[in-house]
CSV table of C-alpha atoms in Angstrom, one decimal:
chain,number,residue,atom,x,y,z
A,1,UNK,CA,-47.9,39.0,-71.2
A,2,UNK,CA,-50.0,35.9,-70.8
A,3,UNK,CA,-47.8,33.5,-72.8
A,4,UNK,CA,-44.8,34.7,-70.9
A,5,UNK,CA,-46.6,34.1,-67.6
A,6,UNK,CA,-47.5,30.6,-68.6
A,7,UNK,CA,-43.8,29.8,-69.4
A,8,UNK,CA,-42.7,31.3,-66.1
A,9,UNK,CA,-45.3,29.4,-64.1
A,10,UNK,CA,-44.0,26.1,-65.6
A,11,UNK,CA,-40.4,27.0,-64.5
A,12,UNK,CA,-41.3,28.7,-61.3
A,13,UNK,CA,-40.8,25.6,-59.1
A,14,UNK,CA,-37.4,24.8,-60.7
A,15,UNK,CA,-36.4,28.4,-60.3
A,16,UNK,CA,-37.3,28.4,-56.5
A,17,UNK,CA,-35.4,25.1,-56.2
A,18,UNK,CA,-32.3,26.7,-57.7
A,19,UNK,CA,-32.3,24.2,-60.6
A,20,UNK,CA,-32.2,26.7,-63.5
A,21,UNK,CA,-29.1,28.0,-65.3
A,22,UNK,CA,-28.0,31.6,-64.5
A,23,UNK,CA,-29.5,33.2,-67.6
A,24,UNK,CA,-33.0,31.5,-67.2
A,25,UNK,CA,-33.0,32.2,-63.5
A,26,UNK,CA,-32.3,35.8,-64.1
A,27,UNK,CA,-35.0,36.1,-66.7
A,28,UNK,CA,-37.6,34.6,-64.4
A,29,UNK,CA,-36.5,36.7,-61.4
A,30,UNK,CA,-37.0,39.9,-63.4
A,31,UNK,CA,-40.4,38.7,-64.6
A,32,UNK,CA,-41.6,37.7,-61.2
A,33,UNK,CA,-40.6,41.0,-59.6
A,34,UNK,CA,-42.7,42.9,-62.1
A,35,UNK,CA,-45.7,40.5,-62.4
A,36,UNK,CA,-48.2,40.4,-59.6
A,37,UNK,CA,-49.8,37.2,-60.9
A,38,UNK,CA,-46.5,35.3,-61.0
A,39,UNK,CA,-45.4,36.8,-57.7
A,40,UNK,CA,-48.6,35.5,-56.1
A,41,UNK,CA,-47.9,32.1,-57.7
A,42,UNK,CA,-44.4,32.1,-56.1
A,43,UNK,CA,-45.9,32.9,-52.7
A,44,UNK,CA,-48.4,30.0,-53.0
A,45,UNK,CA,-45.7,27.6,-54.0
A,46,UNK,CA,-43.5,28.6,-51.1
A,47,UNK,CA,-46.5,28.3,-48.7
A,48,UNK,CA,-47.1,24.7,-49.8
A,49,UNK,CA,-43.5,23.9,-49.2
A,50,UNK,CA,-43.3,25.6,-45.8
A,51,UNK,CA,-46.6,24.0,-44.6
A,52,UNK,CA,-45.6,20.5,-45.6
A,53,UNK,CA,-42.2,20.9,-43.9
A,54,UNK,CA,-44.0,22.3,-40.8
A,55,UNK,CA,-46.4,19.4,-40.5
A,56,UNK,CA,-43.6,16.8,-41.0
A,57,UNK,CA,-41.2,18.5,-38.6
A,58,UNK,CA,-43.8,18.8,-35.9
A,59,UNK,CA,-44.6,15.1,-36.2
A,60,UNK,CA,-41.0,14.0,-36.3
A,61,UNK,CA,-40.1,16.1,-33.3
A,62,UNK,CA,-42.4,13.9,-31.2
A,63,UNK,CA,-40.4,10.8,-32.0
A,64,UNK,CA,-37.9,10.2,-29.2
A,65,UNK,CA,-34.5,8.6,-30.0
A,66,UNK,CA,-34.5,5.8,-27.4
A,67,UNK,CA,-37.7,4.0,-28.6
A,68,UNK,CA,-36.6,4.4,-32.2
A,69,UNK,CA,-33.2,3.0,-31.6
A,70,UNK,CA,-34.6,0.2,-29.5
A,71,UNK,CA,-36.6,-0.9,-32.6
A,72,UNK,CA,-33.5,-0.8,-34.8
A,73,UNK,CA,-31.4,-2.6,-32.2
A,74,UNK,CA,-34.0,-5.3,-31.8
A,75,UNK,CA,-33.9,-6.0,-35.5
A,76,UNK,CA,-30.1,-6.1,-35.5
A,77,UNK,CA,-30.0,-8.5,-32.6
A,78,UNK,CA,-32.5,-10.8,-34.2
A,79,UNK,CA,-30.5,-10.8,-37.4
A,80,UNK,CA,-28.7,-14.2,-37.7
A,81,UNK,CA,-25.5,-14.7,-39.6
A,82,UNK,CA,-25.9,-15.3,-43.4
A,83,UNK,CA,-25.0,-19.0,-43.2
A,84,UNK,CA,-27.6,-19.5,-40.5
A,85,UNK,CA,-30.3,-17.9,-42.6
A,86,UNK,CA,-29.3,-19.9,-45.6
A,87,UNK,CA,-29.5,-23.1,-43.6
A,88,UNK,CA,-32.8,-22.1,-42.2
A,89,UNK,CA,-34.1,-21.6,-45.8
A,90,UNK,CA,-32.7,-24.9,-47.0
A,91,UNK,CA,-33.5,-27.0,-43.9
A,92,UNK,CA,-37.1,-28.0,-44.8
A,93,UNK,CA,-35.7,-29.9,-47.8
A,94,UNK,CA,-34.0,-32.2,-45.4
A,95,UNK,CA,-37.0,-33.1,-43.3
A,96,UNK,CA,-37.5,-36.9,-43.1
A,97,UNK,CA,-40.9,-36.7,-44.7
A,98,UNK,CA,-39.5,-34.9,-47.7
A,99,UNK,CA,-36.6,-37.2,-48.0
A,100,UNK,CA,-39.1,-40.1,-47.9
A,101,UNK,CA,-40.6,-38.7,-51.1
A,102,UNK,CA,-37.2,-37.8,-52.6
A,103,UNK,CA,-35.9,-41.4,-52.5
A,104,UNK,CA,-38.6,-43.0,-54.8
A,105,UNK,CA,-38.5,-39.9,-57.0
A,106,UNK,CA,-34.7,-40.4,-57.5
A,107,UNK,CA,-35.2,-44.1,-58.2
A,108,UNK,CA,-37.8,-43.4,-60.8
A,109,UNK,CA,-35.6,-40.8,-62.4
A,110,UNK,CA,-32.6,-43.2,-62.5
A,111,UNK,CA,-34.8,-46.0,-64.0
A,112,UNK,CA,-36.1,-43.6,-66.7
A,113,UNK,CA,-32.5,-42.7,-67.6
A,114,UNK,CA,-31.5,-46.3,-67.6
A,115,UNK,CA,-34.4,-47.3,-69.9
A,116,UNK,CA,-33.6,-44.5,-72.2
A,117,UNK,CA,-30.0,-45.7,-72.5
A,118,UNK,CA,-31.1,-49.3,-72.9
A,119,UNK,CA,-33.8,-48.9,-75.5
A,120,UNK,CA,-32.4,-45.9,-77.4
A,121,UNK,CA,-28.8,-46.8,-77.8
A,122,UNK,CA,-27.9,-43.5,-79.5
A,123,UNK,CA,-29.1,-41.6,-76.5
A,124,UNK,CA,-26.2,-41.3,-74.1
A,125,UNK,CA,-26.3,-37.9,-72.5
A,126,UNK,CA,-25.8,-36.4,-75.9
A,127,UNK,CA,-22.6,-38.3,-76.6
A,128,UNK,CA,-22.5,-40.2,-79.9
A,129,UNK,CA,-26.0,-38.8,-80.6
A,130,UNK,CA,-26.7,-39.4,-84.3
A,131,UNK,CA,-24.1,-42.2,-84.5
A,132,UNK,CA,-26.8,-44.9,-84.9
A,133,UNK,CA,-26.4,-48.3,-86.3
A,134,UNK,CA,-29.7,-49.5,-87.6
A,135,UNK,CA,-30.6,-52.9,-88.9
A,136,UNK,CA,-33.5,-53.5,-91.3
A,137,UNK,CA,-34.6,-56.9,-92.3
A,138,UNK,CA,-36.9,-57.7,-95.3
A,139,UNK,CA,-38.0,-60.9,-96.9
A,140,UNK,CA,-37.2,-60.9,-100.7
A,141,UNK,CA,-37.9,-63.9,-102.9
A,142,UNK,CA,-36.6,-66.6,-100.7
A,143,UNK,CA,-33.7,-64.5,-99.4
A,144,UNK,CA,-33.7,-62.5,-96.2
A,145,UNK,CA,-32.0,-59.2,-96.7
A,146,UNK,CA,-30.5,-57.5,-93.7
A,147,UNK,CA,-29.2,-53.9,-94.1
A,148,UNK,CA,-27.0,-52.5,-91.5
A,149,UNK,CA,-26.4,-48.7,-91.6
A,150,UNK,CA,-23.9,-47.0,-89.3
A,151,UNK,CA,-24.1,-43.3,-89.5
A,152,UNK,CA,-20.8,-42.1,-88.1
A,153,UNK,CA,-18.6,-43.9,-90.7
A,154,UNK,CA,-21.4,-43.9,-93.2
A,155,UNK,CA,-21.1,-47.7,-93.7
A,156,UNK,CA,-23.9,-49.7,-95.2
A,157,UNK,CA,-23.7,-53.5,-95.0
A,158,UNK,CA,-26.2,-55.6,-97.0
A,159,UNK,CA,-26.5,-59.2,-95.9
A,160,UNK,CA,-28.4,-61.7,-97.9
A,161,UNK,CA,-29.2,-65.1,-96.4
A,162,UNK,CA,-31.7,-67.9,-96.8
A,163,UNK,CA,-34.0,-68.7,-94.0
A,164,UNK,CA,-32.5,-71.5,-91.9
A,165,UNK,CA,-36.0,-72.9,-91.1
A,166,UNK,CA,-36.8,-73.4,-94.9
A,167,UNK,CA,-33.5,-75.2,-95.5
A,168,UNK,CA,-34.0,-77.5,-92.5
A,169,UNK,CA,-37.5,-78.2,-93.8
A,170,UNK,CA,-36.3,-78.9,-97.4
A,171,UNK,CA,-33.2,-81.1,-96.9
A,172,UNK,CA,-32.4,-81.4,-93.3
A,173,UNK,CA,-28.8,-80.6,-94.4
A,174,UNK,CA,-27.0,-77.3,-93.7
A,175,UNK,CA,-27.1,-75.1,-96.8
A,176,UNK,CA,-24.1,-74.5,-98.9
A,177,UNK,CA,-25.1,-70.9,-99.6
A,178,UNK,CA,-23.3,-68.6,-97.2
A,179,UNK,CA,-24.5,-65.3,-96.5
A,180,UNK,CA,-23.3,-62.9,-99.2
A,181,UNK,CA,-21.8,-59.6,-98.3
B,1,UNK,CA,-15.1,14.8,-31.1
B,2,UNK,CA,-17.5,14.7,-34.0
B,3,UNK,CA,-16.7,12.1,-36.5
B,4,UNK,CA,-17.8,12.4,-40.1
B,5,UNK,CA,-20.5,10.1,-41.5
B,6,UNK,CA,-17.8,8.3,-43.5
B,7,UNK,CA,-15.7,7.7,-40.4
B,8,UNK,CA,-18.7,6.3,-38.6
B,9,UNK,CA,-19.5,4.1,-41.6
B,10,UNK,CA,-16.0,2.7,-41.5
B,11,UNK,CA,-16.3,1.9,-37.8
B,12,UNK,CA,-19.7,0.2,-38.5
B,13,UNK,CA,-18.0,-1.9,-41.2
B,14,UNK,CA,-15.6,-3.1,-38.5
B,15,UNK,CA,-18.5,-4.2,-36.3
B,16,UNK,CA,-18.9,-1.1,-34.1
B,17,UNK,CA,-22.6,-0.9,-33.3
B,18,UNK,CA,-22.2,2.2,-31.3
B,19,UNK,CA,-21.0,4.0,-34.4
B,20,UNK,CA,-24.2,2.9,-36.2
B,21,UNK,CA,-26.2,4.2,-33.2
B,22,UNK,CA,-24.6,7.6,-33.8
B,23,UNK,CA,-25.6,7.6,-37.4
B,24,UNK,CA,-29.2,6.7,-36.4
B,25,UNK,CA,-29.2,9.6,-33.9
B,26,UNK,CA,-28.1,11.9,-36.7
B,27,UNK,CA,-30.6,10.9,-39.3
B,28,UNK,CA,-33.6,9.2,-37.7
B,29,UNK,CA,-35.8,12.3,-37.7
B,30,UNK,CA,-35.1,13.2,-41.3
B,31,UNK,CA,-35.7,9.6,-42.4
B,32,UNK,CA,-38.9,9.5,-40.3
B,33,UNK,CA,-40.1,12.7,-41.9
B,34,UNK,CA,-39.5,11.4,-45.5
B,35,UNK,CA,-41.2,8.1,-44.7
B,36,UNK,CA,-44.1,9.8,-43.0
B,37,UNK,CA,-44.6,12.1,-45.9
B,38,UNK,CA,-44.9,9.2,-48.2
B,39,UNK,CA,-47.0,6.9,-46.0
B,40,UNK,CA,-48.9,9.5,-44.0
B,41,UNK,CA,-49.4,6.9,-41.2
B,42,UNK,CA,-47.5,7.3,-38.0
B,43,UNK,CA,-47.2,3.6,-37.0
B,44,UNK,CA,-46.3,2.5,-40.5
B,45,UNK,CA,-43.8,5.3,-40.8
B,46,UNK,CA,-42.1,4.2,-37.6
B,47,UNK,CA,-41.9,0.6,-38.7
B,48,UNK,CA,-40.6,1.4,-42.1
B,49,UNK,CA,-38.1,4.0,-40.9
B,50,UNK,CA,-36.6,1.5,-38.4
B,51,UNK,CA,-36.6,-1.2,-41.1
B,52,UNK,CA,-34.7,1.2,-43.3
B,53,UNK,CA,-32.0,1.7,-40.7
B,54,UNK,CA,-31.8,-2.0,-40.1
B,55,UNK,CA,-31.4,-2.7,-43.9
B,56,UNK,CA,-28.7,0.0,-44.0
B,57,UNK,CA,-26.9,-1.7,-41.2
B,58,UNK,CA,-27.2,-5.1,-42.9
B,59,UNK,CA,-25.8,-3.7,-46.2
B,60,UNK,CA,-23.2,-1.4,-44.8
B,61,UNK,CA,-20.3,-3.6,-45.8
B,62,UNK,CA,-21.3,-2.8,-49.4
B,63,UNK,CA,-21.3,1.0,-48.9
B,64,UNK,CA,-18.1,2.2,-50.5
B,65,UNK,CA,-18.6,5.9,-50.0
B,66,UNK,CA,-19.3,6.7,-53.6
B,67,UNK,CA,-22.2,8.9,-52.5
B,68,UNK,CA,-23.1,10.7,-49.2
B,69,UNK,CA,-24.3,8.3,-46.5
B,70,UNK,CA,-27.6,10.1,-46.1
B,71,UNK,CA,-28.3,9.9,-49.9
B,72,UNK,CA,-27.8,6.1,-49.7
B,73,UNK,CA,-29.9,5.9,-46.5
B,74,UNK,CA,-32.7,8.0,-48.0
B,75,UNK,CA,-32.7,5.8,-51.1
B,76,UNK,CA,-33.3,2.7,-48.9
B,77,UNK,CA,-36.0,4.5,-46.9
B,78,UNK,CA,-37.8,5.9,-49.9
B,79,UNK,CA,-37.8,2.6,-51.8
B,80,UNK,CA,-39.1,0.7,-48.8
B,81,UNK,CA,-41.8,3.3,-48.3
B,82,UNK,CA,-43.0,3.2,-51.9
B,83,UNK,CA,-43.0,-0.6,-51.8
B,84,UNK,CA,-44.8,-0.6,-48.5
B,85,UNK,CA,-47.4,1.9,-49.8
B,86,UNK,CA,-48.1,-0.1,-52.9
B,87,UNK,CA,-48.6,-3.3,-50.8
B,88,UNK,CA,-50.9,-1.6,-48.3
B,89,UNK,CA,-53.3,0.0,-50.7
B,90,UNK,CA,-55.0,2.0,-47.8
B,91,UNK,CA,-57.7,4.4,-48.5
B,92,UNK,CA,-56.9,8.1,-48.3
B,93,UNK,CA,-59.4,8.7,-45.4
B,94,UNK,CA,-57.8,6.1,-43.3
B,95,UNK,CA,-54.4,7.8,-43.8
B,96,UNK,CA,-55.7,11.3,-43.3
B,97,UNK,CA,-57.0,10.5,-39.8
B,98,UNK,CA,-53.6,9.6,-38.5
B,99,UNK,CA,-52.1,12.9,-39.4
B,100,UNK,CA,-54.8,15.2,-38.1
B,101,UNK,CA,-53.1,15.5,-34.7
B,102,UNK,CA,-49.8,16.4,-36.3
B,103,UNK,CA,-51.5,19.1,-38.2
B,104,UNK,CA,-53.0,20.5,-35.0
B,105,UNK,CA,-49.6,20.5,-33.4
B,106,UNK,CA,-48.0,22.1,-36.4
B,107,UNK,CA,-50.6,24.9,-36.4
B,108,UNK,CA,-50.0,25.4,-32.7
B,109,UNK,CA,-46.2,25.4,-33.1
B,110,UNK,CA,-46.5,28.0,-35.9
B,111,UNK,CA,-49.2,30.0,-34.1
B,112,UNK,CA,-49.0,33.7,-34.1
B,113,UNK,CA,-50.4,34.3,-30.6
B,114,UNK,CA,-52.1,37.5,-31.6
B,115,UNK,CA,-54.1,36.3,-34.5
B,116,UNK,CA,-56.5,33.4,-34.0
B,117,UNK,CA,-57.7,33.7,-37.5
B,118,UNK,CA,-54.2,33.0,-38.9
B,119,UNK,CA,-53.9,30.1,-36.6
B,120,UNK,CA,-57.2,28.7,-37.8
B,121,UNK,CA,-56.2,29.3,-41.4
B,122,UNK,CA,-52.8,27.6,-40.9
B,123,UNK,CA,-54.5,24.6,-39.3
B,124,UNK,CA,-57.0,24.4,-42.1
B,125,UNK,CA,-54.2,24.6,-44.6
B,126,UNK,CA,-52.3,21.8,-42.9
B,127,UNK,CA,-55.4,19.5,-42.9
B,128,UNK,CA,-56.1,20.2,-46.5
B,129,UNK,CA,-52.5,19.7,-47.4
B,130,UNK,CA,-52.3,16.3,-45.8
B,131,UNK,CA,-55.5,15.3,-47.6
B,132,UNK,CA,-54.2,16.6,-50.9
B,133,UNK,CA,-50.9,14.7,-50.5
B,134,UNK,CA,-52.8,11.5,-50.0
B,135,UNK,CA,-54.3,11.9,-53.4
B,136,UNK,CA,-50.8,11.9,-55.1
B,137,UNK,CA,-49.1,8.7,-56.1
B,138,UNK,CA,-46.2,7.4,-54.0
B,139,UNK,CA,-43.7,8.5,-56.6
B,140,UNK,CA,-45.1,12.1,-56.6
B,141,UNK,CA,-45.2,12.1,-52.9
B,142,UNK,CA,-41.6,11.0,-52.7
B,143,UNK,CA,-40.2,13.8,-54.8
B,144,UNK,CA,-42.2,16.6,-53.1
B,145,UNK,CA,-41.4,15.3,-49.6
B,146,UNK,CA,-37.7,14.9,-50.3
B,147,UNK,CA,-37.5,18.4,-51.7
B,148,UNK,CA,-39.4,19.9,-48.8
B,149,UNK,CA,-37.7,18.0,-46.0
B,150,UNK,CA,-34.1,18.0,-47.2
B,151,UNK,CA,-34.0,20.5,-50.0
B,152,UNK,CA,-32.2,17.8,-52.1
B,153,UNK,CA,-31.2,18.6,-55.6
B,154,UNK,CA,-33.0,17.1,-58.5
B,155,UNK,CA,-29.9,15.2,-59.3
B,156,UNK,CA,-29.8,13.6,-55.8
B,157,UNK,CA,-33.5,12.9,-55.8
B,158,UNK,CA,-33.2,11.3,-59.3
B,159,UNK,CA,-30.3,9.1,-58.1
B,160,UNK,CA,-32.3,7.9,-55.1
B,161,UNK,CA,-35.4,7.1,-57.1
B,162,UNK,CA,-33.5,5.7,-60.1
B,163,UNK,CA,-34.9,8.3,-62.5
B,164,UNK,CA,-33.6,11.3,-64.5
B,165,UNK,CA,-33.5,14.9,-63.3
B,166,UNK,CA,-36.1,15.7,-66.0
B,167,UNK,CA,-38.4,13.1,-64.5
B,168,UNK,CA,-37.9,14.6,-61.0
B,169,UNK,CA,-38.7,18.1,-62.4
B,170,UNK,CA,-41.8,16.9,-64.2
B,171,UNK,CA,-43.1,15.0,-61.1
B,172,UNK,CA,-42.4,17.9,-58.9
B,173,UNK,CA,-44.2,20.3,-61.2
B,174,UNK,CA,-47.2,17.9,-61.5
B,175,UNK,CA,-47.3,17.3,-57.7
B,176,UNK,CA,-47.2,21.1,-56.9
B,177,UNK,CA,-49.8,21.9,-59.5
B,178,UNK,CA,-52.1,19.3,-58.0
B,179,UNK,CA,-51.5,20.5,-54.5
B,180,UNK,CA,-52.2,24.1,-55.5
B,181,UNK,CA,-55.4,23.1,-57.2
B,182,UNK,CA,-56.6,21.3,-54.1
B,183,UNK,CA,-55.5,24.0,-51.7
B,184,UNK,CA,-56.5,26.9,-53.9
B,185,UNK,CA,-58.4,29.2,-51.4
B,186,UNK,CA,-56.2,28.3,-48.5
B,187,UNK,CA,-53.0,29.6,-50.1
């Protein structure tokens, strides 16, 4: 039956390779024995296998052991210890020409970090980030108002004071008005 | 006294190069066959097979005997061959030429002295077979060669190639079907 032959052909390779379970293998064996088409298919599969093995065996039989081993041994003797290979890999980084570049690069990097710390006080490698004390100053009707906010303790200080320059210009005397907190 | 593979491996792990030489002597032909089947190029196959043994030697400290030595060795050789083949991207014609001589020799070796027609047919089949194999992908070549050379189980082949038994079965089925299509009248 054609359908049956198709099923068998799909499993023929696995059957020849001994990869089918006992029941399936037995079913296929019985079919192949009674079916000339599947029997021919089996012969063709076996022929491919035998021909391939024949070609490869003939070719490999021409390879003598000594030259083969010499090639392997040469590779082994050229193999350096792991530390030597690691050093060889890393050594170019320590060439004087590369160090000559590395020094200014390191200086620029340090300066950049220093500037960041200097001009952005809250930026200290992530420590105290967000704990920023900010001072705002505005001029309001003759008073200068300074507002100091500190985020960690949530403290706000409002500082009102008169401009010293205006007082000096008006009286030449120190003002009696102290800053009010 | 014949030592087992595992005993030789243990000696290698203690720095005994002679023990490794013994392992090479046992398996170099099989490894060469597998690699040649995948690469179909004699010189490349020699290089890759030697490199496979060298890599095995270099990694032998890590071999704990969880699988057979030859399974581990074939895995190295097959993976190297597949990588090599993908990097080379040679044309099939270039590959085919290198194997023609092997086909001639195979036909001579298997010759039935009384029947020149069968000799010719066998030689023709070999040549067609090599050409047909060249048209398979490296993955398909690997499964069909490992099965033909060593008769390895699907489980072992799958372990070597890092794929399931089902994948091995399907690749083998596909590869055989393709070969049969190409070789049709010669089979």
